[in-house]
mmCIF file of C-alpha atoms and ligand atoms in Angstrom:
data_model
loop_
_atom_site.group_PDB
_atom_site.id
_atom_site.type_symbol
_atom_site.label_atom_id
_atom_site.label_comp_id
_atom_site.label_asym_id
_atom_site.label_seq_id
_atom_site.Cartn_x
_atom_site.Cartn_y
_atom_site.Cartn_z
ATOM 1 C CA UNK N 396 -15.859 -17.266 18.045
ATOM 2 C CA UNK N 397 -15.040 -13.823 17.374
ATOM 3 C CA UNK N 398 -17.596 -11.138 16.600
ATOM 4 C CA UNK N 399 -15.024 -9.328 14.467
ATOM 5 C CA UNK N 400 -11.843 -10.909 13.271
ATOM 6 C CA UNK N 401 -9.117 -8.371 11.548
ATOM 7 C CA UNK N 402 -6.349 -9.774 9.323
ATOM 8 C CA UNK N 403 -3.893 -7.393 8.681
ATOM 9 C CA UNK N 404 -2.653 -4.690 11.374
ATOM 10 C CA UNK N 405 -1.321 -1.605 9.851
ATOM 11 C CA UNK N 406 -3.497 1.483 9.935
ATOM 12 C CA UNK N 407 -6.767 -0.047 8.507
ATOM 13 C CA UNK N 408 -6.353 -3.022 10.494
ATOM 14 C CA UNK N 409 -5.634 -1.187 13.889
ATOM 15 C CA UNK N 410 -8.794 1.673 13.129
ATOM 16 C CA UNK N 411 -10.511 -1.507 12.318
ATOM 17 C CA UNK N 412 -10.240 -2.869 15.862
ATOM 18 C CA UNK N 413 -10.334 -0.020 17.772
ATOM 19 C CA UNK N 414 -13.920 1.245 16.402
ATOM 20 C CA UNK N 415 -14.907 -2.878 16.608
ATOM 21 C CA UNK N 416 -13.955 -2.888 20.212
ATOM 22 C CA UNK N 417 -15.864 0.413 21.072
ATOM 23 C CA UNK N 418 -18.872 -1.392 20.374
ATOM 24 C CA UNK N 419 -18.487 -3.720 23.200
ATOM 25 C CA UNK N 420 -18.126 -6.946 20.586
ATOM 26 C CA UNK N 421 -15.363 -10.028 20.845
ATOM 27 C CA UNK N 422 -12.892 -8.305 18.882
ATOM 28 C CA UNK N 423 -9.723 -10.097 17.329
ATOM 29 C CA UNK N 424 -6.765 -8.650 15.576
ATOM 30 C CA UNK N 425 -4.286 -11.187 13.348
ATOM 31 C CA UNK N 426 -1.397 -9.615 11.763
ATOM 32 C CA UNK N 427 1.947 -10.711 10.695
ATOM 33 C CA UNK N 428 3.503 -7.693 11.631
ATOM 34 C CA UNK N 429 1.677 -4.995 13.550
ATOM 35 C CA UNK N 430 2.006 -1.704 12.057
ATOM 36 C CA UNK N 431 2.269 -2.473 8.456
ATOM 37 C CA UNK N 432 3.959 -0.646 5.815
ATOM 38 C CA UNK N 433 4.156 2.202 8.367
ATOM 39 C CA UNK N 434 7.210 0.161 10.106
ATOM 40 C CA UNK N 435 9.508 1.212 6.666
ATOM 41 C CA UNK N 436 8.157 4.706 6.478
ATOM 42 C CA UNK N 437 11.264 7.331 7.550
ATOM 43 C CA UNK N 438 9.032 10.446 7.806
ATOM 44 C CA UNK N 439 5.079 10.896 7.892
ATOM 45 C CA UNK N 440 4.224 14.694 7.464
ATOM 46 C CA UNK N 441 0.387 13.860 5.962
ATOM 47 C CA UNK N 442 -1.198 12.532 8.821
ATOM 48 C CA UNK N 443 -3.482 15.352 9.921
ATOM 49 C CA UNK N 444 -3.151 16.894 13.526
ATOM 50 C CA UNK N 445 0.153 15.208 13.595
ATOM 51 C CA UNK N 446 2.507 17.860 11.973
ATOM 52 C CA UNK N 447 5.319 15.410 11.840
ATOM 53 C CA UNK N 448 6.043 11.531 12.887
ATOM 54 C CA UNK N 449 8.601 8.906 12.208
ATOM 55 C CA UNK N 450 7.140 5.822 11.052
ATOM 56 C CA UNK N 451 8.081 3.314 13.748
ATOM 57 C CA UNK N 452 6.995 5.706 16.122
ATOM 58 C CA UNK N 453 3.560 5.997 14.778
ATOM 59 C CA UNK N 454 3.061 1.738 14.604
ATOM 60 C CA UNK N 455 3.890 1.952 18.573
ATOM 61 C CA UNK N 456 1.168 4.580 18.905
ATOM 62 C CA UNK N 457 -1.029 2.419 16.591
ATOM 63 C CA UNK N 458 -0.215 -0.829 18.874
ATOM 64 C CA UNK N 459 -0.654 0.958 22.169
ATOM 65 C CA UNK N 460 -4.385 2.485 21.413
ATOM 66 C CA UNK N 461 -4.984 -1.284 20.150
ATOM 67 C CA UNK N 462 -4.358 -2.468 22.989
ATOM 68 C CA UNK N 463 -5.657 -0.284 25.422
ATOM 69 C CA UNK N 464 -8.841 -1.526 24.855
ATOM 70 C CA UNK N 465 -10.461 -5.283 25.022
ATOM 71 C CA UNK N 466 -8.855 -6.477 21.931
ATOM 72 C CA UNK N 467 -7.124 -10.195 21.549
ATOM 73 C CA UNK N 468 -4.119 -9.380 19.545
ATOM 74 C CA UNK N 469 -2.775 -12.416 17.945
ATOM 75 C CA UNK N 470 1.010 -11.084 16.437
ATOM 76 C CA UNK N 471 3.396 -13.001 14.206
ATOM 77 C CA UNK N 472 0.362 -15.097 12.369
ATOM 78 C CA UNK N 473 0.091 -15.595 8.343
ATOM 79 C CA UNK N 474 -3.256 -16.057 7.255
ATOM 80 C CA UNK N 475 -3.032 -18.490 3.988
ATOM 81 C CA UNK N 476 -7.272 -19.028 3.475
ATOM 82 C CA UNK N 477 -10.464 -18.129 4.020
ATOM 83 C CA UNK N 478 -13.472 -20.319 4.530
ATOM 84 C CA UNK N 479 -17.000 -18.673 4.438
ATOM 85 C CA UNK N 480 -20.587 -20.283 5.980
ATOM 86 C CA UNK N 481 -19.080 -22.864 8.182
ATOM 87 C CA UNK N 482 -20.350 -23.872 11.518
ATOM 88 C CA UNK N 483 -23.430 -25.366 12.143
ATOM 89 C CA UNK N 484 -25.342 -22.511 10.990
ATOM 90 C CA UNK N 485 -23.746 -21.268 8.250
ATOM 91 C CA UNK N 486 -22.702 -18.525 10.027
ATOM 92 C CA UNK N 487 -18.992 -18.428 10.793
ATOM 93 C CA UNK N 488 -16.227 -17.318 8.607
ATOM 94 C CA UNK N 489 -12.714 -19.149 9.711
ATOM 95 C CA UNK N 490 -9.404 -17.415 8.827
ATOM 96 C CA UNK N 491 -7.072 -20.629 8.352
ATOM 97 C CA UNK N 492 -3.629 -19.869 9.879
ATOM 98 C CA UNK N 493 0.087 -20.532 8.518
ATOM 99 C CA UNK N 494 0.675 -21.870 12.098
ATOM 100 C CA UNK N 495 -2.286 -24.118 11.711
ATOM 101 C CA UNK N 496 -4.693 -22.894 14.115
ATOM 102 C CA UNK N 497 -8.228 -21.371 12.487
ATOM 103 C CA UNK N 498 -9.686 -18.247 13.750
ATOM 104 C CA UNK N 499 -13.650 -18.583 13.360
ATOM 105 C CA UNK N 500 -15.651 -15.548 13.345
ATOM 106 C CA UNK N 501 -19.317 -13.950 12.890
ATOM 107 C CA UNK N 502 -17.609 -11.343 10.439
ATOM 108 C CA UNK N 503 -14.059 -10.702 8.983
ATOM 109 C CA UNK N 504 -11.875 -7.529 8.247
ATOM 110 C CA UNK N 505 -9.330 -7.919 5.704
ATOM 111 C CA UNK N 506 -6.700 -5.371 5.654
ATOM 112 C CA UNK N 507 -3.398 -7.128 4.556
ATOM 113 C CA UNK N 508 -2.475 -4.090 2.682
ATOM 114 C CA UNK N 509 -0.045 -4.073 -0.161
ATOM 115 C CA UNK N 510 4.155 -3.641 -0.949
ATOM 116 C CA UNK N 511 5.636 -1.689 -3.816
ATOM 117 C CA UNK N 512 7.237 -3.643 -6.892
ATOM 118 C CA UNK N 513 10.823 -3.483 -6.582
ATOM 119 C CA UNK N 514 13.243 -2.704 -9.396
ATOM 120 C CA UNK N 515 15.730 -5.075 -7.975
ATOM 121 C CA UNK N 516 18.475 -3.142 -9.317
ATOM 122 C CA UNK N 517 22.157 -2.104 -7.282
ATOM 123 C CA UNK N 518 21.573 0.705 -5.483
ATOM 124 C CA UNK N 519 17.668 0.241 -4.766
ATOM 125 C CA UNK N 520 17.641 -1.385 -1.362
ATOM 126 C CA UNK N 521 21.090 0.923 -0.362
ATOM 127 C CA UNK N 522 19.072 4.150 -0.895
ATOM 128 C CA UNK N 523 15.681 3.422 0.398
ATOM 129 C CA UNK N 524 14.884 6.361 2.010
ATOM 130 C CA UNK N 525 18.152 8.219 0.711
ATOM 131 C CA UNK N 526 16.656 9.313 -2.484
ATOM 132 C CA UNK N 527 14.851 6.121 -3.201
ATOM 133 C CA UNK N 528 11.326 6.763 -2.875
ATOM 134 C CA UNK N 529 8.145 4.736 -3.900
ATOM 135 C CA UNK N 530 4.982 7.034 -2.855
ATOM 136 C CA UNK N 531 5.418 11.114 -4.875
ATOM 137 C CA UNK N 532 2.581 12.236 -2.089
ATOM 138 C CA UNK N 533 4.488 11.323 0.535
ATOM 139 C CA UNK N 534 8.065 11.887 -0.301
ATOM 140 C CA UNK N 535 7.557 14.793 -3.372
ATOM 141 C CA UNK N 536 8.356 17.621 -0.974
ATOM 142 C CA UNK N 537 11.147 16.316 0.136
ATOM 143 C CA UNK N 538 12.828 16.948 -3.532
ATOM 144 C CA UNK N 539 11.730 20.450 -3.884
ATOM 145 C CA UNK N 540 13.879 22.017 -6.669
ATOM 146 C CA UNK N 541 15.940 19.232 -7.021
ATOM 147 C CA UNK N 542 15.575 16.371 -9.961
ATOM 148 C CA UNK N 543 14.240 12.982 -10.212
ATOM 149 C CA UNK N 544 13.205 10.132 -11.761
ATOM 150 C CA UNK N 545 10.380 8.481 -12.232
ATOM 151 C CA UNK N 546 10.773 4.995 -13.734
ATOM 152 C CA UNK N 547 7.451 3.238 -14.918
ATOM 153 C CA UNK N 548 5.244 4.432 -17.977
ATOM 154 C CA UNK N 549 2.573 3.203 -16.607
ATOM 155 C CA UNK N 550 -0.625 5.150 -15.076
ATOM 156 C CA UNK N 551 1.323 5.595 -11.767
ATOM 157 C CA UNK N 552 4.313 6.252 -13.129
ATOM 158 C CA UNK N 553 3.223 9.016 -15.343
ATOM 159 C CA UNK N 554 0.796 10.678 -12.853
ATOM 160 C CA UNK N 555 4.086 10.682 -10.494
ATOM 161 C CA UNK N 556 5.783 12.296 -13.304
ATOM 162 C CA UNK N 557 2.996 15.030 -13.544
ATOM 163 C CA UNK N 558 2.970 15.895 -10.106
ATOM 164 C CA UNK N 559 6.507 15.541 -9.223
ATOM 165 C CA UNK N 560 6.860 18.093 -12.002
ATOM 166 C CA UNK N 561 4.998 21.299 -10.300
ATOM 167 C CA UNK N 562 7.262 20.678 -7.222
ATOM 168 C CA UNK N 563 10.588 19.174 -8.402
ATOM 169 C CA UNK N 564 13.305 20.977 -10.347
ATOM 170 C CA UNK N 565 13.517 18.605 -13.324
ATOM 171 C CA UNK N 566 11.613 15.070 -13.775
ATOM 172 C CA UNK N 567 13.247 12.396 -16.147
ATOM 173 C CA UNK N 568 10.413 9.477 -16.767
ATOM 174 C CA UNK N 569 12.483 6.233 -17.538
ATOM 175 C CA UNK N 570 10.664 3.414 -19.054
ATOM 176 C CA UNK N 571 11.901 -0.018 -20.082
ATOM 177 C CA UNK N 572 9.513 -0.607 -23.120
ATOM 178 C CA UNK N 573 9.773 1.589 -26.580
ATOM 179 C CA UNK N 574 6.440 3.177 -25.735
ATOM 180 C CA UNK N 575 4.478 4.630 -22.322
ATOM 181 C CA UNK N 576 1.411 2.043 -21.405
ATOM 182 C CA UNK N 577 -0.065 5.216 -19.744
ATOM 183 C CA UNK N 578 -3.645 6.481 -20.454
ATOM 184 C CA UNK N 579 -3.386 8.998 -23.826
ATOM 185 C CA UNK N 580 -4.968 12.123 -21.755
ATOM 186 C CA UNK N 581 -2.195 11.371 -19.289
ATOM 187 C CA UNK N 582 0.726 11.396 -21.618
ATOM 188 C CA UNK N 583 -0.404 14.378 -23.473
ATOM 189 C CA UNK N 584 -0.177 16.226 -20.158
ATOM 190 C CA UNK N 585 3.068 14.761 -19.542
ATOM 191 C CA UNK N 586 4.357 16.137 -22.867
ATOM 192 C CA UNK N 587 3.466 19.616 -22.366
ATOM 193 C CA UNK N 588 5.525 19.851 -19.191
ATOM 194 C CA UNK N 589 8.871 21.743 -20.050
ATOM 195 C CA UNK N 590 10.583 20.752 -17.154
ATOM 196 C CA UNK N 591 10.287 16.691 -18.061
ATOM 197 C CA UNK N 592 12.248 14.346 -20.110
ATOM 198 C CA UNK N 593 11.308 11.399 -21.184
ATOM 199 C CA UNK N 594 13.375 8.049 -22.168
ATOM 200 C CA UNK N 595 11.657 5.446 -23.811
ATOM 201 C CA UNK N 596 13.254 1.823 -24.515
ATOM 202 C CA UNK N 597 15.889 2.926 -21.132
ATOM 203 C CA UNK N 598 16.752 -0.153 -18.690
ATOM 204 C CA UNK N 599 17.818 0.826 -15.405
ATOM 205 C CA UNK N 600 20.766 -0.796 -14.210
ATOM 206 C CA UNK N 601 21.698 0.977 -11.286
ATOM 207 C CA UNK N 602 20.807 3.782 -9.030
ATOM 208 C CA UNK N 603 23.987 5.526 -8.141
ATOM 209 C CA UNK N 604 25.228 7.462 -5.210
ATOM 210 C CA UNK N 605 27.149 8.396 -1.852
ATOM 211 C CA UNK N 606 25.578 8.658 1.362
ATOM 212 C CA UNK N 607 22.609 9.812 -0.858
ATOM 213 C CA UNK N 608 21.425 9.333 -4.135
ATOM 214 C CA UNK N 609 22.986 11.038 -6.854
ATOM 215 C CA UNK N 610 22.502 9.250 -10.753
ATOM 216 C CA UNK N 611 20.334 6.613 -12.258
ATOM 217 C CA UNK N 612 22.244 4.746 -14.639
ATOM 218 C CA UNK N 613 20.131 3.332 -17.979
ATOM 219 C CA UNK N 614 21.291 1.060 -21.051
ATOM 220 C CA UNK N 615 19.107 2.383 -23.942
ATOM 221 C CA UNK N 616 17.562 -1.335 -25.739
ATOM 222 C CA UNK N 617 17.645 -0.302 -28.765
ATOM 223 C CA UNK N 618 22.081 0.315 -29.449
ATOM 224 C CA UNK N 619 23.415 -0.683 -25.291
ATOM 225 C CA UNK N 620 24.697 2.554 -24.545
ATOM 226 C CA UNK N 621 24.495 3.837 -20.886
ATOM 227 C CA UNK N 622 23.322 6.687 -19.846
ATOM 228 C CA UNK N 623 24.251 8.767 -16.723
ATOM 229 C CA UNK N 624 21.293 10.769 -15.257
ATOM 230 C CA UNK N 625 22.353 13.089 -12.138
ATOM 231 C CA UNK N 626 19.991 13.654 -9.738
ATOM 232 C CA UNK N 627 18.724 13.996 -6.128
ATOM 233 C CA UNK N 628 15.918 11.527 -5.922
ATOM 234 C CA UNK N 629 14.159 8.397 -8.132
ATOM 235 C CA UNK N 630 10.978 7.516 -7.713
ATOM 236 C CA UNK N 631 10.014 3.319 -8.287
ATOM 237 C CA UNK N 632 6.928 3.296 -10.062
ATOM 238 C CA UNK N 633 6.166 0.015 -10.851
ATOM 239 C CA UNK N 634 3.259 -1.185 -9.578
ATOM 240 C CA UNK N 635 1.490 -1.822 -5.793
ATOM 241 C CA UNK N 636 0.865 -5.195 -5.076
ATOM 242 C CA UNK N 637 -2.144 -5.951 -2.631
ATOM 243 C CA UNK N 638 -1.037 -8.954 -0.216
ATOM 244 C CA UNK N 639 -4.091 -11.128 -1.324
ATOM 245 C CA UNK N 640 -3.122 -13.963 -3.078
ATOM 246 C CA UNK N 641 -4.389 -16.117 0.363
ATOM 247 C CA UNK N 642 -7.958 -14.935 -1.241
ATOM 248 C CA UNK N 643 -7.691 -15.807 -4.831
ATOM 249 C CA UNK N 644 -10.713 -18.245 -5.252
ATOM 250 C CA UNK N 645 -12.537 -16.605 -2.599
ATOM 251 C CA UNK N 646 -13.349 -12.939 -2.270
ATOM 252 C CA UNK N 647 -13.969 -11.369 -5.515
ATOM 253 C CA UNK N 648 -10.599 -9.585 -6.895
ATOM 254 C CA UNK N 649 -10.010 -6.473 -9.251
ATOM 255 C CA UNK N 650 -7.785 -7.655 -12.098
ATOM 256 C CA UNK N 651 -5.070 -5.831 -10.413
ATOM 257 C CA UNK N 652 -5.538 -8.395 -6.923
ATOM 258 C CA UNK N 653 -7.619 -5.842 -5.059
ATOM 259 C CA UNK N 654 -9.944 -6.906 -3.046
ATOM 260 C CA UNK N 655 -13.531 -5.114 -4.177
ATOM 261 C CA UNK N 656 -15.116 -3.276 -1.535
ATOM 262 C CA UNK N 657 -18.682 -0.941 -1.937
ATOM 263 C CA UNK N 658 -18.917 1.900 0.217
ATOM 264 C CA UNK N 659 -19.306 0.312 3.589
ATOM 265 C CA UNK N 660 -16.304 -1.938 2.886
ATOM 266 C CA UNK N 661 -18.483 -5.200 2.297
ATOM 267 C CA UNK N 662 -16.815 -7.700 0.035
ATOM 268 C CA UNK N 663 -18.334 -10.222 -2.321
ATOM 269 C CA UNK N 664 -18.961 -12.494 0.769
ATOM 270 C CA UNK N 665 -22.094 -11.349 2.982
ATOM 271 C CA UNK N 666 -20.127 -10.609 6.736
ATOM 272 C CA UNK N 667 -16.464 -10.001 5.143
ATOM 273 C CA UNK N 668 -15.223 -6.710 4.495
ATOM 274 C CA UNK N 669 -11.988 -5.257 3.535
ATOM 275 C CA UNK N 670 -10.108 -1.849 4.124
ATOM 276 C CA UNK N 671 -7.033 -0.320 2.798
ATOM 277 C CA UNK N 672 -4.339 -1.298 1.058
ATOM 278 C CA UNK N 673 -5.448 -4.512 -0.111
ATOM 279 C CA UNK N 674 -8.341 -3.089 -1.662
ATOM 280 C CA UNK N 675 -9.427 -1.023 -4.650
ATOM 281 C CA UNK N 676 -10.044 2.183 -2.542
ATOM 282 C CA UNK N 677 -8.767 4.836 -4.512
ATOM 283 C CA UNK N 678 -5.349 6.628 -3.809
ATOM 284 C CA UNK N 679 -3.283 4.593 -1.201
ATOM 285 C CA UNK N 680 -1.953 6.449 2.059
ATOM 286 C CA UNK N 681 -2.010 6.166 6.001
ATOM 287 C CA UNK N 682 -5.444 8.374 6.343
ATOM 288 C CA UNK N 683 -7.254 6.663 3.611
ATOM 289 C CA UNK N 684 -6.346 3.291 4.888
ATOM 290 C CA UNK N 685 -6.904 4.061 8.643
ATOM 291 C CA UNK N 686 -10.464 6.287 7.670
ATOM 292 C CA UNK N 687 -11.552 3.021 5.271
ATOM 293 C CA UNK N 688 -10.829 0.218 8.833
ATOM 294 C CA UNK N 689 -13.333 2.508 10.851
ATOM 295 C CA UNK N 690 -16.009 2.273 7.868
ATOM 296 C CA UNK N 691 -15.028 -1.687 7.953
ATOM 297 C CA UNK N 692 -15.411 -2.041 11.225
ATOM 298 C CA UNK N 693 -19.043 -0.434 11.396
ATOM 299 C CA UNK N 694 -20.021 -2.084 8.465
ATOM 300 C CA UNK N 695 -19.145 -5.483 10.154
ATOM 301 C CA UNK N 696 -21.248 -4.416 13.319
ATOM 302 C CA UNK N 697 -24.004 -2.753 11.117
ATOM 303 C CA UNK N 698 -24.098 -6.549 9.271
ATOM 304 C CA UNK N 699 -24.121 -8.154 12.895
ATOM 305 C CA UNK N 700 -26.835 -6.528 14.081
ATOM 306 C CA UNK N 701 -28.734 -7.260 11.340
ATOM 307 C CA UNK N 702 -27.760 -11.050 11.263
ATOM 308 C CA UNK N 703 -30.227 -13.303 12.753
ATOM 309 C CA UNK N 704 -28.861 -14.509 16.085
ATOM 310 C CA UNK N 705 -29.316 -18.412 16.782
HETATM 311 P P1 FAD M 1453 -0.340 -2.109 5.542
HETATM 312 O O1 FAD M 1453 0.268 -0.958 6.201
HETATM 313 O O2 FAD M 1453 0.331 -2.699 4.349
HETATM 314 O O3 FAD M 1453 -0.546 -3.249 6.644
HETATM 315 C C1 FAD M 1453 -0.898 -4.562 6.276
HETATM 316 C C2 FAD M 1453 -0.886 -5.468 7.495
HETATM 317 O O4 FAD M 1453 -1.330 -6.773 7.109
HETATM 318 C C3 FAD M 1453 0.474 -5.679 8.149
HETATM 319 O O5 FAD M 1453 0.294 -5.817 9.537
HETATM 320 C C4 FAD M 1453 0.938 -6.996 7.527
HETATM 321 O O6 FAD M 1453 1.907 -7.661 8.323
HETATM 322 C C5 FAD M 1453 -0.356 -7.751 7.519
HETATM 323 N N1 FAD M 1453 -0.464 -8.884 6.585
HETATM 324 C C6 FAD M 1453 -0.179 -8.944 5.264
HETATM 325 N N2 FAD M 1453 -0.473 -10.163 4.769
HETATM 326 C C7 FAD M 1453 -0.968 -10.890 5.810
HETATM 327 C C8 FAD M 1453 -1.474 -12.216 5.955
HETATM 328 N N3 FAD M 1453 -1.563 -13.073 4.913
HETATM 329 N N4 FAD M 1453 -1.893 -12.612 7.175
HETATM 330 C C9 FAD M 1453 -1.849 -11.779 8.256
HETATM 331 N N5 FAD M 1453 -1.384 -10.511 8.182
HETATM 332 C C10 FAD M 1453 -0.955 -10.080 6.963
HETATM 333 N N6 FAD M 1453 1.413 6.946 3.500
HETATM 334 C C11 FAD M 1453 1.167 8.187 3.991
HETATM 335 O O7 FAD M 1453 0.009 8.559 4.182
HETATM 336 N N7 FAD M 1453 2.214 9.021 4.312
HETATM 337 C C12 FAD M 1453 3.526 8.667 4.151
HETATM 338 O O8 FAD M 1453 4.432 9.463 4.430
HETATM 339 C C13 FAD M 1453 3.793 7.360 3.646
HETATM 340 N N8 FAD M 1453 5.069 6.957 3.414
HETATM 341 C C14 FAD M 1453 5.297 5.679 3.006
HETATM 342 C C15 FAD M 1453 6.626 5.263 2.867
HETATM 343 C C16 FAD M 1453 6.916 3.962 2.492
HETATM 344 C C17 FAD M 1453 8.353 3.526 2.395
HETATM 345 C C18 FAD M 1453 5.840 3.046 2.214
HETATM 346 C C19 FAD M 1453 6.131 1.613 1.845
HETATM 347 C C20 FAD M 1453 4.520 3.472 2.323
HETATM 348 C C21 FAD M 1453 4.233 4.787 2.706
HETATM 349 N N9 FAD M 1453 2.920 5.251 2.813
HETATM 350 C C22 FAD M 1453 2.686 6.508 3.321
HETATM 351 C C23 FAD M 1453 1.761 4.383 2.485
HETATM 352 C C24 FAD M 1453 1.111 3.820 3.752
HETATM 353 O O9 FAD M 1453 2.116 3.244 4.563
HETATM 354 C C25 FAD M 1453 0.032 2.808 3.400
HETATM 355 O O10 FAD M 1453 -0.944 3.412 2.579
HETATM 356 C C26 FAD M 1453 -0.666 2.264 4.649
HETATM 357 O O11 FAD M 1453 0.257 1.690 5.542
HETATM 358 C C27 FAD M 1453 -1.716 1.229 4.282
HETATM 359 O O12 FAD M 1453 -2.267 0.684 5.432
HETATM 360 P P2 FAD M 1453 -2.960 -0.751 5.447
HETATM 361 O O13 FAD M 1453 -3.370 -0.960 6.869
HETATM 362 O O14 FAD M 1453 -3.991 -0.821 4.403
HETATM 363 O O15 FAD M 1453 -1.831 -1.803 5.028
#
């Protein structure tokens, strides 16, 4: 068995490992794709002491100080369950595999992350990374000046809005239903921004454009007319899914499917922590995610060393 089993290898998953593995203990890492998120990232400008990165670059770096140190790195694998206090102590947590092999370990870090909602609308997919954007602290300074979109109402969509608007040109917030679902103190800030527009009861049908983006088109509900809306950049705000379903019945989940962690990254289950993504850390980027696997990890080896050992 494993002293430390990972599930998940973007940048939680792989700081996860790598502080595990410093402590001398069997370390495991299972991912279905190493790197993550990180792998469909064009630019990364908010990693500190790197200035600038491309994302595929930074998952090799990731993979490479993985694996120079003791660290079984199992690629390609879907974990689909989680089994706590088996073996003949109680002990062991297994990690059941889509391939059908199970992983058993003295303690577990889950970092599975998340993926954005997609619109599913023409144009979306095309302009990923042309103008099609899902994360305003990554991307916003990219659109400096210029204007965007933001569709969603929601929380996330109208704190986009807000920010966008001190660095963007002109912000349009598109939302399908007749009214915003965000917090009241939210839209009231929203509304007292001059340089933002906002259209209520609007159903995207199609994000428009060249080799770039440059309209969103919208059908307002309430009479079908469509609307042309030129601009530079649109920003999908329509929720973050955590990839945790595999844990529903298990680990204890926030209504929104993240898992919840206290401050050491300990889960409801005694010896299985989570980091990242998939959890309800606030405010989801690369140095959160990668700062919350090292806590993870050292919580797991703080728990083993204070585990009875057999
Ligand atoms: P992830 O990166 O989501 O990694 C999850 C890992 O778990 C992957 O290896 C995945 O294959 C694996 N996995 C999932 N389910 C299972 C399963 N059942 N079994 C086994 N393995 C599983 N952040 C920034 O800080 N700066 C940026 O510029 C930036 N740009 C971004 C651009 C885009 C297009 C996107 C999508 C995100 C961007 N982000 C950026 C956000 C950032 O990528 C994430 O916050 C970060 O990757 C989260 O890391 P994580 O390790 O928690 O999860």
């Amino acid at each position: 068995a494993f002293d430390v089993l990972i599930v998940g290898g973007g940048p939680a998953g792989a700081a996860a490992a790598v502080y595990a593995a410093r402590k001398g203990i069997r370390t495991g890492i299972a991912s279905e794709r190493f790197g993550g998120q990180v792998l469909d990232t064009l630019g990364i400008e908010n990693f500190i002491s790197i200035k600038e990165t491309e994302g595929p670059k930074f998952a090799i770096a990731l993979e490479e100080h993985v694996r120079s140190y003791d660290v079984d790195i199992m690629n390609l694998q879907r974990a689909k369950s989680l089994v706590a206090n088996s073996g003949p102590n109680n002990d062991l947590i297994e990690i059941h595999l889509e391939s059908g092999a199970t992983l058993k370990s003295r303690s577990v870090v889950i970092s599975t992350g998340a993926r954005w909602r997609n619109i599913n609308v023409p144009g979306e997919a095309e302009f990923k990374n042309k103008g099609v954007a899902y994360c305003p602290h990554c991307d916003g300074p990219l659109f400096k000046g210029k204007r965007v979109a933001v569709i969603g109402g929601g929380n996330s969509g109208v704190e986009a809005a807000i920010d966008l608007a001190g660095l963007v040109g002109h912000v349009h917030l598109v939302e399908f239903d007749t009214v915003l679902r965000a917090d009241e103190v939210l839209q009231r800030k929203l509304r007292s921004l001059k340089n933002v527009t906002i259209h209520t009861n609007a159903q995207t049908t199609e994000i428009a454009g060249d080799s770039k983006v440059n309209a969103l088109i919208y059908k307002n509900r309430a009479n079908d007319d469509i609307h042309t809306l030129e601009l530079e950049g649109v920003f999908i705000q329509i929720g973050l899914i955590p990839n945790t379903d595999w844990l529903k019945g298990t680990v204890e989940l926030s209504k929104h499917g993240e898992i919840i962690v206290d401050a050491k990254g300990q889960t409801s289950i005694p010896g299985v922590f989570a980091a990242g993504d998939a959890t309800t850390v606030p405010f989801k980027q690369i140095i959160i995610a990668a700062g919350d696997g090292a806590k993870a990890a050292l919580g797991a080896f703080d728990h083993l060393i204070r585990s009875a050992v057999p």
